[in-house]
Tab-separated table of C-alpha atoms and ligand atoms in Angstrom:
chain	number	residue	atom	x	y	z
Q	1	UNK	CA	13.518	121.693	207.626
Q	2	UNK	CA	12.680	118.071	208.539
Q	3	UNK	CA	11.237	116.812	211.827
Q	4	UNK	CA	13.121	118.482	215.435
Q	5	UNK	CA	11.021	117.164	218.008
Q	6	UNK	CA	8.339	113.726	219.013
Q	7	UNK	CA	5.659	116.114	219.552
Q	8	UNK	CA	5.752	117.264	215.845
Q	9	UNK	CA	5.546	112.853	215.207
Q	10	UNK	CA	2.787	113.308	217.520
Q	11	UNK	CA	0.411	115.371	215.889
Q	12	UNK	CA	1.043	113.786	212.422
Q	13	UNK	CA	0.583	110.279	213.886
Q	14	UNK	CA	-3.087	111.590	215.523
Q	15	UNK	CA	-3.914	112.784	212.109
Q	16	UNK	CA	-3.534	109.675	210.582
Q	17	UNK	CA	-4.974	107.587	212.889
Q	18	UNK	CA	-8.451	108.933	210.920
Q	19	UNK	CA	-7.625	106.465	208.356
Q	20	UNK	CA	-6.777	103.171	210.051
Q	21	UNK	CA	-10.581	102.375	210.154
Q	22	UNK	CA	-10.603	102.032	206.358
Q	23	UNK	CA	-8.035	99.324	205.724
Q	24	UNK	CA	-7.614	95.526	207.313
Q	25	UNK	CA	-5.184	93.929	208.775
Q	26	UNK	CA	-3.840	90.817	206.720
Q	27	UNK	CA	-5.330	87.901	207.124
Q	28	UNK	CA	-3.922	85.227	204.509
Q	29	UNK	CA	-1.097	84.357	207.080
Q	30	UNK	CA	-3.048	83.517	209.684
Q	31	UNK	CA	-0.762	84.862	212.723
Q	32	UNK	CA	-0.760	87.691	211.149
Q	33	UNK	CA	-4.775	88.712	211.920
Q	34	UNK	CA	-4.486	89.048	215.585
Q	35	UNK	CA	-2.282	92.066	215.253
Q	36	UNK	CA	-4.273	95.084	216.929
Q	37	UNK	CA	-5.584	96.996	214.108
Q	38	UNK	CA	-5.244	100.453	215.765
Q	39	UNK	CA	-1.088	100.558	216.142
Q	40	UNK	CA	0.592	102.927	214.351
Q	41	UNK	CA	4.258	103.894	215.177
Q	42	UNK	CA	6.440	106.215	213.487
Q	43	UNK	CA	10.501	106.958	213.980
Q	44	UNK	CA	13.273	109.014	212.353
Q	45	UNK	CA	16.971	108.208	213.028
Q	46	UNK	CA	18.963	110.899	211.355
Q	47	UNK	CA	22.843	110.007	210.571
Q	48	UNK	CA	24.214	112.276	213.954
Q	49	UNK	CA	22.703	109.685	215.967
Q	50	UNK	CA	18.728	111.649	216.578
Q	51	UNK	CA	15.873	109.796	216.909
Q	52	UNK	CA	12.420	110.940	217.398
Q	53	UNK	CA	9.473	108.855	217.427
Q	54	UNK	CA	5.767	108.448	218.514
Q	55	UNK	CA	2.941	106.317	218.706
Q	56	UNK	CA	3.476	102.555	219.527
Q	57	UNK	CA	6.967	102.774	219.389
Q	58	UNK	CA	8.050	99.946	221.502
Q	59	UNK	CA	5.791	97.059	219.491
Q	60	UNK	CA	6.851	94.658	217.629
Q	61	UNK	CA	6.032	93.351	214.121
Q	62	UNK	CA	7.517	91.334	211.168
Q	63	UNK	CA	9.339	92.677	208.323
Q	64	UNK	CA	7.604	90.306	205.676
Q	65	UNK	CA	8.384	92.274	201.943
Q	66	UNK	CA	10.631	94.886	203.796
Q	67	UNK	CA	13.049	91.538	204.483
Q	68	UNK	CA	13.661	91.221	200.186
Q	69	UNK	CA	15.323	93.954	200.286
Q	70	UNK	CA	17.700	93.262	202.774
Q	71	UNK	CA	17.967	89.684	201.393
Q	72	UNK	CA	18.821	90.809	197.629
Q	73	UNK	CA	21.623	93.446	199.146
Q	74	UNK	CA	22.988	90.428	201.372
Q	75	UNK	CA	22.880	87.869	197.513
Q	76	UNK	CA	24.963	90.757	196.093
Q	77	UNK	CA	27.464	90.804	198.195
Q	78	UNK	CA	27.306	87.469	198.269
Q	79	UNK	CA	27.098	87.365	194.321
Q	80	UNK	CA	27.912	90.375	192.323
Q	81	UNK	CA	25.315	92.163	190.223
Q	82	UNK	CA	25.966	89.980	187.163
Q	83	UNK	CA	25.206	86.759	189.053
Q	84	UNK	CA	21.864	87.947	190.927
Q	85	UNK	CA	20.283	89.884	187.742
Q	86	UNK	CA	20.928	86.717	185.389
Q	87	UNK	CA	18.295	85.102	187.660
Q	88	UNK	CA	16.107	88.330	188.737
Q	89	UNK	CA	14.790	91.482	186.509
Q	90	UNK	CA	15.103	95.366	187.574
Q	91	UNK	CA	11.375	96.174	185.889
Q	92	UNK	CA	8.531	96.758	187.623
Q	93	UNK	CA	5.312	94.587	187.458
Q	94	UNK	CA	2.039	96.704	187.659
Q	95	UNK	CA	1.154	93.565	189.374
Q	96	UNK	CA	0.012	92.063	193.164
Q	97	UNK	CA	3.069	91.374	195.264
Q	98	UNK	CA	2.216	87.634	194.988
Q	99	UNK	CA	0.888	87.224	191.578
Q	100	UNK	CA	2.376	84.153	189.171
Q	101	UNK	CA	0.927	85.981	186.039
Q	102	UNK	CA	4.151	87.391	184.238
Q	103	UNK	CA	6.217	83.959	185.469
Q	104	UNK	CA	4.706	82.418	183.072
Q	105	UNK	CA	4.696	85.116	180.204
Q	106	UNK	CA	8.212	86.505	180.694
Q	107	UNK	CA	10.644	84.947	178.108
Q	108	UNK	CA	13.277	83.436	179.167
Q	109	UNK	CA	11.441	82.330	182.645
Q	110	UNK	CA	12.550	84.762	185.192
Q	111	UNK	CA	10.687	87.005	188.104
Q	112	UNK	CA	10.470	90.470	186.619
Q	113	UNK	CA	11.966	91.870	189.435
Q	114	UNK	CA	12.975	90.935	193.454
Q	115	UNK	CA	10.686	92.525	195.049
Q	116	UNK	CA	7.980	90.630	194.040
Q	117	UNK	CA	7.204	87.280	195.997
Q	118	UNK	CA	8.694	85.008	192.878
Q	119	UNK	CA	11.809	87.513	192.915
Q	120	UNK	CA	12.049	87.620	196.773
Q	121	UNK	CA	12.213	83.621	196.358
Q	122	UNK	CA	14.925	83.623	193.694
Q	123	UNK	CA	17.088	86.060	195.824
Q	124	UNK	CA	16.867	84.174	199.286
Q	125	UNK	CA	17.520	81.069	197.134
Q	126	UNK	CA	20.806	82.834	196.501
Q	127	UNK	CA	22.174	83.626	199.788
Q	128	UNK	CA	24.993	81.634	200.719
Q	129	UNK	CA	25.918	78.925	203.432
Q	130	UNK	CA	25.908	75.919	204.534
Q	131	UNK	CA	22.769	74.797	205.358
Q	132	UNK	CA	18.994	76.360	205.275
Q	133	UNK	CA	19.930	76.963	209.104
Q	134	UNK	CA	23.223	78.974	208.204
Q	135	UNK	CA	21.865	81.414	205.561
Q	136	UNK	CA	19.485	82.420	208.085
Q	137	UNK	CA	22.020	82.936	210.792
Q	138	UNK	CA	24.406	84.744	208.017
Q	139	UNK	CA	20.769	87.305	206.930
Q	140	UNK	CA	19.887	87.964	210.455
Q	141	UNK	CA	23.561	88.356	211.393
Q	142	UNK	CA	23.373	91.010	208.835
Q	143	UNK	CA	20.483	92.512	209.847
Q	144	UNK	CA	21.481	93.064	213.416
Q	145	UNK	CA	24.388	94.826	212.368
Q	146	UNK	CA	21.917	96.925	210.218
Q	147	UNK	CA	19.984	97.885	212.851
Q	148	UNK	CA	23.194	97.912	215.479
Q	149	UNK	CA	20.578	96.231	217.821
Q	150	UNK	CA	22.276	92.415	218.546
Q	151	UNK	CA	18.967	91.186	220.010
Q	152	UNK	CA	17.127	91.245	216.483
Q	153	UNK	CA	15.325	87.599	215.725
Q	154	UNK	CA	12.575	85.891	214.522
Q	155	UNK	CA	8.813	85.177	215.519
Q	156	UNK	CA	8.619	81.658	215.123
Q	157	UNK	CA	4.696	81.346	215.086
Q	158	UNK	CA	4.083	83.232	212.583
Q	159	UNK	CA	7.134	81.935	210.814
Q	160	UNK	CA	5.172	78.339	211.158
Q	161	UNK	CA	1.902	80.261	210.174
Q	162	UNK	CA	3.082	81.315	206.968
Q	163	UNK	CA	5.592	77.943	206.174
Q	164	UNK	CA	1.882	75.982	206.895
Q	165	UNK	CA	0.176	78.152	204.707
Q	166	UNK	CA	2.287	79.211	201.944
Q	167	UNK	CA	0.743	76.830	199.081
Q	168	UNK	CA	0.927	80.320	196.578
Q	169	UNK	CA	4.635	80.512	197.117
Q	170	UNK	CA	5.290	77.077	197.044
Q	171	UNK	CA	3.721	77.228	192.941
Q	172	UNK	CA	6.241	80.174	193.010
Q	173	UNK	CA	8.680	78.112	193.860
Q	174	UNK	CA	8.342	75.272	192.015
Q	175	UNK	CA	7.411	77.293	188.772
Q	176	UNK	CA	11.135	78.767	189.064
Q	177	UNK	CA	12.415	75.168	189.666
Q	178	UNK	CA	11.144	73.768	186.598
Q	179	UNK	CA	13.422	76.721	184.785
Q	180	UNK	CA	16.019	76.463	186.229
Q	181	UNK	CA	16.314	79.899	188.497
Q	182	UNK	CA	15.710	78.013	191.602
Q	183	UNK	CA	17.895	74.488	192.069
Q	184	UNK	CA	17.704	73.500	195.887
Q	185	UNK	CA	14.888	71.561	197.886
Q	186	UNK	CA	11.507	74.058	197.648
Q	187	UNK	CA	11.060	72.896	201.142
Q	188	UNK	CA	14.144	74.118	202.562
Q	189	UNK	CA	13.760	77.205	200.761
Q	190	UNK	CA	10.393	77.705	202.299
Q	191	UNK	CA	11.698	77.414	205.402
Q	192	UNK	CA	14.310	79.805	205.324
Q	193	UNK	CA	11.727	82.451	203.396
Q	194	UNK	CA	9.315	82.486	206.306
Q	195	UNK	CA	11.541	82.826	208.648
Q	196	UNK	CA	13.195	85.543	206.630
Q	197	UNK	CA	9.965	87.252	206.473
Q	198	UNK	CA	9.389	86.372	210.196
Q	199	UNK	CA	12.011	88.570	211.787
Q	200	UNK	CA	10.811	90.923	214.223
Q	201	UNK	CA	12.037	94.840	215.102
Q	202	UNK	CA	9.978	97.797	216.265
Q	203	UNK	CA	9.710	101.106	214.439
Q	204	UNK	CA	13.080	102.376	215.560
Q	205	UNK	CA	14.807	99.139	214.835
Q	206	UNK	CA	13.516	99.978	211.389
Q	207	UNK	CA	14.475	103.709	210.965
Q	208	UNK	CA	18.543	102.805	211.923
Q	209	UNK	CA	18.350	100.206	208.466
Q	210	UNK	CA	16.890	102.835	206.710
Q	211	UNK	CA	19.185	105.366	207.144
Q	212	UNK	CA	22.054	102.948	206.321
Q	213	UNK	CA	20.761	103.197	203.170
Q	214	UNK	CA	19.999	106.492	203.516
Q	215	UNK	CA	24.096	107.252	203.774
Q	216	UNK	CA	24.980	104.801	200.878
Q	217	UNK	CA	25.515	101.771	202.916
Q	218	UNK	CA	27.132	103.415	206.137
Q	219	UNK	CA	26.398	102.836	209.028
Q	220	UNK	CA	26.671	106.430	209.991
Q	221	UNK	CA	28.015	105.898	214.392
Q	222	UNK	CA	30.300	103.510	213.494
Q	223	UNK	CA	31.606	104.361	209.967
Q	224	UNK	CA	31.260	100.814	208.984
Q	225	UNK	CA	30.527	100.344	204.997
Q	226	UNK	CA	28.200	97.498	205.830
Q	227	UNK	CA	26.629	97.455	202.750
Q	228	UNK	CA	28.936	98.637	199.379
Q	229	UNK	CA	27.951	101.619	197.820
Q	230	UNK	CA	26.539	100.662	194.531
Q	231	UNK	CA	24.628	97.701	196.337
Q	232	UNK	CA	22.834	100.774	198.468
Q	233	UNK	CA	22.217	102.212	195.592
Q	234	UNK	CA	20.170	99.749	193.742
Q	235	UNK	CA	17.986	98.870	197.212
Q	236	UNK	CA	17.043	102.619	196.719
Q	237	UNK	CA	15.803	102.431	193.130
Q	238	UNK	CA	14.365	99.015	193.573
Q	239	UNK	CA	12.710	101.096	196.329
Q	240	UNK	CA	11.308	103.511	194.244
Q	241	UNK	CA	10.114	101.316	191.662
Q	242	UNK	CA	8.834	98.769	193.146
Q	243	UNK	CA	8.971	99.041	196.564
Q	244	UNK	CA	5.105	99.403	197.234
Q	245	UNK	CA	4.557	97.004	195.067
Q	246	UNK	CA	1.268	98.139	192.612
Q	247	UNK	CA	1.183	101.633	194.174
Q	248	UNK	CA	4.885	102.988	193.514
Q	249	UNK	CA	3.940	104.903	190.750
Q	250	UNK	CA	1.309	106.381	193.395
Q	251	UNK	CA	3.698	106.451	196.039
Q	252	UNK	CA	6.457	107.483	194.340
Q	253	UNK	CA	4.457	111.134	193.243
Q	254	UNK	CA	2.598	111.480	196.311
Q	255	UNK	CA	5.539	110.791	198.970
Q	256	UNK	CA	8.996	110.762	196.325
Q	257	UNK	CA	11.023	108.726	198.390
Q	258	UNK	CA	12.610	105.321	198.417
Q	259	UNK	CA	10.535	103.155	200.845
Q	260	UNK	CA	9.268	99.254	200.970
Q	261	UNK	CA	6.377	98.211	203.033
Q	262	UNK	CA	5.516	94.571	204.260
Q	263	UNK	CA	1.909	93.062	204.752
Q	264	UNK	CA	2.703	93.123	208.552
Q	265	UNK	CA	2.397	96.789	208.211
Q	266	UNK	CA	6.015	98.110	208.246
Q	267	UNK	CA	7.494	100.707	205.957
Q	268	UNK	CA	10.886	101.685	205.785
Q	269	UNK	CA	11.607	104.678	204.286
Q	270	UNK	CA	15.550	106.011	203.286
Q	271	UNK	CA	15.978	109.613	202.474
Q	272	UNK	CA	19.007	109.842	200.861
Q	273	UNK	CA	21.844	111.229	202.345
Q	274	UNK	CA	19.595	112.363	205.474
Q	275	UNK	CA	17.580	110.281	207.518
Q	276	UNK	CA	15.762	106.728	208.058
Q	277	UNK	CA	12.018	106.197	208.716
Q	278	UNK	CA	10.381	103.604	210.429
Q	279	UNK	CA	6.547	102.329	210.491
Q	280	UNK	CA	4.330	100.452	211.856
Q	281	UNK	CA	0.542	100.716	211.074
Q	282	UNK	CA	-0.971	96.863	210.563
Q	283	UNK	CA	-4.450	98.140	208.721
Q	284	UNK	CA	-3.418	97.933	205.401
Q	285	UNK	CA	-4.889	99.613	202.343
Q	286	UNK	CA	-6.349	96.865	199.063
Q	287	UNK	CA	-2.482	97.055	197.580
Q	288	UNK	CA	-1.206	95.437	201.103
Q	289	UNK	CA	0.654	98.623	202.255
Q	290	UNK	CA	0.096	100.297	205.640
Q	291	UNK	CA	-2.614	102.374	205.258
Q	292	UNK	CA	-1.940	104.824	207.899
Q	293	UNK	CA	1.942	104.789	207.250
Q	294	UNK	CA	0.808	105.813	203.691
Q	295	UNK	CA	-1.115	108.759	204.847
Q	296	UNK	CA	1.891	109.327	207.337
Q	297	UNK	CA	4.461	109.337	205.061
Q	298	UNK	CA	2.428	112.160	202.678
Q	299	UNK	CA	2.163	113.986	205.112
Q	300	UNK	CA	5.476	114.132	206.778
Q	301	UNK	CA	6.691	114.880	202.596
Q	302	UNK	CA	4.406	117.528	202.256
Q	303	UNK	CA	5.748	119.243	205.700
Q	304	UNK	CA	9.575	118.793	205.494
Q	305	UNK	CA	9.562	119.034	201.795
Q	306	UNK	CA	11.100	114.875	201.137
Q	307	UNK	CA	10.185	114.449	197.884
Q	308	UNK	CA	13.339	113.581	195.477
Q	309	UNK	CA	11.588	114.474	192.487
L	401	LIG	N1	3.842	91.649	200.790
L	401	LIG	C1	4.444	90.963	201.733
L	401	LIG	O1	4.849	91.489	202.772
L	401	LIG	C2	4.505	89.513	201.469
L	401	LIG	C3	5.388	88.754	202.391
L	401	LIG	C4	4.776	87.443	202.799
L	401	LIG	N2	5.647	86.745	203.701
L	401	LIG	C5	4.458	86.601	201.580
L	401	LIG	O2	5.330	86.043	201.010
L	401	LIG	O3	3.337	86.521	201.183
């Protein structure tokens, strides 16, 4: 049976507040190191409208890597499939989230897959509008309705942080330019990636996207299809495959479910068919993932049986 009550979050989130001591919190953006270390935050939103959480539940953080996924369902709707996977693999990397290794070794020059920082670049690259300042509004127009919450935005200084700071994406960037999968201003395109990566929800925020997913797109109050069902569906296995970046393999046998982190220390987890999952644990492990939402999340699949597998 899964979770029935916040005190059963409770204990779990207690338990593995044991581990936060052993990771770090990021430190390459610079914003991002004067998060408090010992947060960690936990919430379930199942599709009859329950939601139990614990911890820190009312703080704050940025999506960072849990934004690509949003941003490559948003590019195929904008796109089709055929469009966005001309210009971004499916196959994992085995690889740091930000490396430039297999850019350069891949034949014909595309990111192996968009969950990766080169992919995450070609995808936002893709989303449609106007201006740099439109396909932002249009993603976190999209994202509020994700979350139903219309107050959803962005933290500007660590937006600046990272856009000041990004040098590693930039090469990304540029490398991709130079073949032809990104065509627009690298500039521009930074700006609207860190701000992308910028917006800000807490842990329950997180859980409601999540179990959109979870229900193939739905959002399950309303009955909207915001997302179509086939674009749900390859979030999820992107998810699975690649979603923590160099650990999924890990992840994927010690927790079986589709979930992406960020280096800000969110994971959002989709069980499919019955619930969302939200966290928030900044001290990350060495792969950048949360390293108390990690031994969260195995623990929660060991107790309500989640695995898929
Ligand atoms: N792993 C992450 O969360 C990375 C996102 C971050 N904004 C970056 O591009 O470096």
């Amino acid at each position: 049976m899964l979770c029935q009550s916040n005190d059963e979050l409770q204990l779990l989130v207690n338990q593995a507040r044991e581990v936060i001591e052993d990771g770090n919190v990021a430190d390459y953006i610079p914003a991002l190191a004067k998060a408090e270390q010992n947060k960690l935050s936990v919430a379930l939103f199942y599709p009859d409208g329950r939601l139990y959480s614990a911890g820190d539940t009312s703080e704050n953080f940025t999506l960072q890597s849990i934004s690509k996924v949003l941003a490559l369902a948003l590019a195929l709707i904008d796109h089709g499939e055929e469009y966005v996977f001309q210009r971004v693999g499916k196959e994992p990397t085995g690889d740091p989230f930000n490396s430039i290794a297999k850019l350069e070794t891949n034949k014909p020059s595309k990111p192996l897959n968009p969950m990766i920082n080169a992919g995450a670049l070609a995808v936002t690259h893709m989303i449609k509008g106007e201006s740099v300042g439109h396909r932002f509004e249009r993603l976190l127009e999209f994202i509020r309705c994700l979350s139903s919450n219309e107050t959803i935005s962005y933290n500007e200084e660590i937006a600046k942080s990272e856009y000041d700071t990004a040098d590693l994406n930039r090469a990304l960037a540029f490398f991709m330019k130079q073949h032809d999968v990104i065509t627009e201003n690298i500039e521009g395109l930074m700006d609207l990636y860190t701000k992308q990566c910028a917006i800000e929800m807490n842990c329950n925020d997180l859980a409601r996207i999540g179990c959109v997913l979870a229900m193939d797109g739905r959002n399950p109050e309303t009955d909207e299809q915001i997302i179509p069902v086939d674009v749900a569906r390859i979030c999820k296995t992107f998810m699975v495959t690649c979603g923590m970046y160099n650990a999924s393999g890990e992840f994927a046998i010690n927790v079986g479910i589709p979930a992406k982190s960020g280096v800000a220390g969110g994971i959002m987890g989709s069980i499919p068919k019955k619930c969302g999952i939200g966290i928030f644990g900044p001290s990350l492990d060495d792969k950048g993932n949360s390293i108390a939402g990690i031994r969260l999340l195995e623990m929660m699949s060991r107790q309500y049986s989640l695995s898929m597998f």
